[in-house]
């Protein structure tokens, strides 16, 4: 299997690029943000628990994620692999992912991070707020999400660098240019 993790701050284009990658390489796109937004919309027991955290831009606790992820991964059989979009976001989650994939004798193949500076991210997300109306796309919450990314997710980059799995991708440019750079890295593997 080819298991790709796509990192990047909020607003870096992870979602858009993950969908394109999944389509081109026949991978399953797993977005934990989409899973959580869906649970909130359906007002499930978990959704009710997550709602205020997600709306404030805080991370959902690691222990609530693992079961959701386990069932998301095991819905599929005989597949080429996954694109993880927005997961893992903490060191604990990356350990959980290794364990889950390891049960099927699989592992993370490649980790890409879209690099976009803070000002660009804030501008993009405020535009998205007008189009999509996401509750976590207000200026204060965006700043908190950026801080959470730096504090909790950034350390994962070092971890994957040590494993020789990490490549940074310039996240500024057209969607197609960025996608070409991503494909260049995937095709090298
Ligand atoms: P995203 O769409 O990836 O930006 O995620 C939106 C929100 O969902 C985040 O700000 C978090 O509140 C929550 N979330 C998504 N993925 C995770 C994760 N892997 N761990 C914890 N919280 C998450």
Short mmCIF file of C-alpha atoms and ligand atoms in Angstrom, two decimals:
data_model
loop_
_atom_site.label_atom_id
_atom_site.label_comp_id
_atom_site.label_asym_id
_atom_site.label_seq_id
_atom_site.Cartn_x
_atom_site.Cartn_y
_atom_site.Cartn_z
CA UNK A 1 0.00 0.00 0.00
CA UNK A 2 1.02 3.60 -0.53
CA UNK A 3 0.13 5.56 2.62
CA UNK A 4 0.62 9.29 2.31
CA UNK A 5 0.28 11.91 5.04
CA UNK A 6 -0.36 15.45 3.87
CA UNK A 7 0.50 18.11 6.45
CA UNK A 8 0.10 21.83 6.30
CA UNK A 9 -1.35 24.65 8.35
CA UNK A 10 -5.08 25.34 8.07
CA UNK A 11 -5.74 27.01 4.73
CA UNK A 12 -2.67 25.49 3.05
CA UNK A 13 -4.82 23.63 0.51
CA UNK A 14 -4.48 20.17 2.11
CA UNK A 15 -8.10 19.27 1.44
CA UNK A 16 -8.04 20.29 -2.23
CA UNK A 17 -4.74 18.57 -2.92
CA UNK A 18 -5.69 15.40 -1.01
CA UNK A 19 -8.77 14.95 -3.18
CA UNK A 20 -6.69 15.33 -6.35
CA UNK A 21 -4.02 12.90 -5.08
CA UNK A 22 -6.63 10.31 -4.09
CA UNK A 23 -8.22 10.54 -7.53
CA UNK A 24 -5.00 10.29 -9.52
CA UNK A 25 -3.40 7.45 -7.54
CA UNK A 26 -6.57 5.56 -6.59
CA UNK A 27 -6.07 6.14 -2.85
CA UNK A 28 -8.73 6.52 -0.15
CA UNK A 29 -8.94 10.08 1.22
CA UNK A 30 -9.31 10.20 5.00
CA UNK A 31 -9.99 13.69 6.39
CA UNK A 32 -10.48 13.66 10.16
CA UNK A 33 -11.81 17.25 9.96
CA UNK A 34 -14.55 16.08 7.54
CA UNK A 35 -15.32 13.09 9.78
CA UNK A 36 -15.70 15.39 12.81
CA UNK A 37 -17.78 18.00 10.96
CA UNK A 38 -20.07 15.21 9.84
CA UNK A 39 -20.45 13.84 13.39
CA UNK A 40 -21.29 17.35 14.58
CA UNK A 41 -23.85 17.83 11.80
CA UNK A 42 -25.49 14.48 12.60
CA UNK A 43 -25.49 15.45 16.30
CA UNK A 44 -24.04 12.07 17.32
CA UNK A 45 -22.92 11.57 20.91
CA UNK A 46 -19.30 12.14 19.88
CA UNK A 47 -20.26 15.08 17.67
CA UNK A 48 -21.86 16.82 20.62
CA UNK A 49 -18.64 16.28 22.62
CA UNK A 50 -16.39 17.68 19.85
CA UNK A 51 -18.50 20.64 18.80
CA UNK A 52 -17.11 23.37 21.01
CA UNK A 53 -13.50 22.17 20.63
CA UNK A 54 -13.69 22.16 16.83
CA UNK A 55 -15.39 25.55 16.76
CA UNK A 56 -12.63 27.02 18.96
CA UNK A 57 -9.88 25.48 16.81
CA UNK A 58 -8.69 23.18 19.61
CA UNK A 59 -7.75 19.58 18.88
CA UNK A 60 -10.16 16.77 19.68
CA UNK A 61 -8.53 14.56 22.40
CA UNK A 62 -6.38 11.76 20.98
CA UNK A 63 -8.28 9.01 22.79
CA UNK A 64 -11.53 9.95 21.03
CA UNK A 65 -9.96 9.69 17.59
CA UNK A 66 -8.45 6.24 17.53
CA UNK A 67 -11.73 4.27 17.36
CA UNK A 68 -13.11 6.54 14.67
CA UNK A 69 -9.96 6.08 12.65
CA UNK A 70 -9.88 2.34 13.18
CA UNK A 71 -13.40 1.98 11.78
CA UNK A 72 -12.67 4.44 8.94
CA UNK A 73 -9.62 2.39 7.85
CA UNK A 74 -11.30 -0.99 8.15
CA UNK A 75 -14.25 -0.03 5.97
CA UNK A 76 -12.02 -0.73 2.97
CA UNK A 77 -10.39 -3.85 1.60
CA UNK A 78 -7.96 -4.49 -1.25
CA UNK A 79 -7.06 -0.86 -1.69
CA UNK A 80 -3.94 0.90 -2.99
CA UNK A 81 -3.54 3.00 0.16
CA UNK A 82 -4.68 6.13 1.97
CA UNK A 83 -4.16 9.88 1.86
CA UNK A 84 -4.37 11.16 5.43
CA UNK A 85 -5.51 14.78 5.48
CA UNK A 86 -5.35 16.46 8.88
CA UNK A 87 -4.15 13.31 10.66
CA UNK A 88 -1.95 12.64 12.60
CA UNK A 89 -1.76 15.98 14.41
CA UNK A 90 0.05 14.92 17.60
CA UNK A 91 2.91 12.55 18.46
CA UNK A 92 0.41 10.21 20.14
CA UNK A 93 -1.70 10.07 17.01
CA UNK A 94 1.29 9.21 14.87
CA UNK A 95 2.06 6.31 17.21
CA UNK A 96 -1.58 5.19 16.98
CA UNK A 97 -1.42 5.36 13.19
CA UNK A 98 1.76 3.24 13.12
CA UNK A 99 0.05 0.67 15.33
CA UNK A 100 -3.12 0.58 13.25
CA UNK A 101 -1.25 0.22 9.96
CA UNK A 102 1.21 -2.18 11.57
CA UNK A 103 -1.63 -4.58 12.44
CA UNK A 104 -2.02 -5.08 8.67
CA UNK A 105 1.78 -5.12 8.16
CA UNK A 106 1.59 -1.69 6.54
CA UNK A 107 3.33 1.61 7.31
CA UNK A 108 3.47 5.29 6.40
CA UNK A 109 5.17 5.62 2.99
CA UNK A 110 5.63 9.37 2.53
CA UNK A 111 4.88 12.58 4.44
CA UNK A 112 4.47 15.86 2.56
CA UNK A 113 3.89 19.27 4.15
CA UNK A 114 2.52 22.25 2.28
CA UNK A 115 4.44 25.32 3.32
CA UNK A 116 2.37 28.53 3.37
CA UNK A 117 3.12 31.59 5.51
CA UNK A 118 0.75 32.85 8.20
CA UNK A 119 -0.44 36.01 6.42
CA UNK A 120 -1.39 34.07 3.30
CA UNK A 121 -3.25 31.49 5.41
CA UNK A 122 -5.31 34.13 7.21
CA UNK A 123 -6.23 35.84 3.92
CA UNK A 124 -7.25 32.54 2.29
CA UNK A 125 -9.32 31.37 5.25
CA UNK A 126 -11.18 34.64 5.63
CA UNK A 127 -12.13 34.30 1.94
CA UNK A 128 -13.24 30.69 2.52
CA UNK A 129 -15.38 31.89 5.46
CA UNK A 130 -17.48 33.92 3.05
CA UNK A 131 -17.92 30.98 0.65
CA UNK A 132 -18.29 27.98 3.01
CA UNK A 133 -19.35 29.59 6.30
CA UNK A 134 -17.19 27.31 8.47
CA UNK A 135 -17.54 28.29 12.13
CA UNK A 136 -13.79 27.94 12.72
CA UNK A 137 -12.81 30.37 9.94
CA UNK A 138 -12.99 33.57 12.03
CA UNK A 139 -9.81 35.58 12.56
CA UNK A 140 -9.33 34.67 16.24
CA UNK A 141 -10.00 30.98 15.69
CA UNK A 142 -7.71 30.91 12.63
CA UNK A 143 -4.88 32.37 14.75
CA UNK A 144 -5.52 29.74 17.42
CA UNK A 145 -5.52 26.93 14.81
CA UNK A 146 -2.17 28.20 13.47
CA UNK A 147 -0.73 28.21 16.98
CA UNK A 148 -2.07 24.72 17.68
CA UNK A 149 -0.48 23.52 14.41
CA UNK A 150 2.89 24.99 15.42
CA UNK A 151 2.78 23.68 18.99
CA UNK A 152 1.30 20.23 18.51
CA UNK A 153 1.75 19.16 14.90
CA UNK A 154 5.08 20.74 13.93
CA UNK A 155 7.10 18.32 16.13
CA UNK A 156 5.89 15.48 13.90
CA UNK A 157 7.90 16.90 11.03
CA UNK A 158 11.15 16.13 12.87
CA UNK A 159 9.95 12.64 13.61
CA UNK A 160 9.25 11.88 9.94
CA UNK A 161 12.49 13.62 8.87
CA UNK A 162 14.38 11.15 11.06
CA UNK A 163 12.56 8.32 9.29
CA UNK A 164 13.55 9.80 5.87
CA UNK A 165 9.89 10.05 4.93
CA UNK A 166 9.46 13.81 4.97
CA UNK A 167 9.46 16.27 2.05
CA UNK A 168 8.35 19.93 2.20
CA UNK A 169 6.36 21.36 -0.72
CA UNK A 170 6.01 25.06 -1.53
CA UNK A 171 2.32 25.72 -0.99
CA UNK A 172 2.17 29.00 -2.93
CA UNK A 173 1.25 29.00 -6.62
CA UNK A 174 -1.61 27.62 -8.67
CA UNK A 175 -3.43 24.48 -7.53
CA UNK A 176 -2.06 22.65 -10.59
CA UNK A 177 1.54 23.77 -10.03
CA UNK A 178 1.45 22.63 -6.41
CA UNK A 179 -0.20 19.36 -7.47
CA UNK A 180 2.60 18.77 -10.05
CA UNK A 181 5.22 19.20 -7.32
CA UNK A 182 3.36 16.75 -5.09
CA UNK A 183 3.07 14.18 -7.89
CA UNK A 184 6.81 14.59 -8.60
CA UNK A 185 7.56 13.48 -5.04
CA UNK A 186 5.05 10.63 -5.07
CA UNK A 187 6.39 9.34 -8.38
CA UNK A 188 9.93 9.19 -6.97
CA UNK A 189 8.86 6.56 -4.41
P1 LIG B 1 -9.36 20.45 9.55
O1 LIG B 1 -10.54 20.40 8.64
O2 LIG B 1 -8.36 19.37 9.28
O3 LIG B 1 -8.73 21.83 9.60
O4 LIG B 1 -9.91 20.16 11.04
C1 LIG B 1 -10.86 20.99 11.64
C2 LIG B 1 -10.88 20.77 13.13
O5 LIG B 1 -11.21 19.40 13.44
C3 LIG B 1 -9.56 21.02 13.84
O6 LIG B 1 -9.34 22.40 14.15
C4 LIG B 1 -9.74 20.17 15.10
O7 LIG B 1 -10.63 20.78 16.00
C5 LIG B 1 -10.45 18.94 14.56
N1 LIG B 1 -9.49 17.92 14.07
C6 LIG B 1 -9.34 17.49 12.77
N2 LIG B 1 -8.42 16.52 12.70
C7 LIG B 1 -7.96 16.34 13.97
C8 LIG B 1 -7.00 15.48 14.55
N3 LIG B 1 -6.28 14.60 13.80
N4 LIG B 1 -6.80 15.56 15.88
C9 LIG B 1 -7.50 16.41 16.66
N5 LIG B 1 -8.43 17.26 16.18
C10 LIG B 1 -8.66 17.23 14.84
#
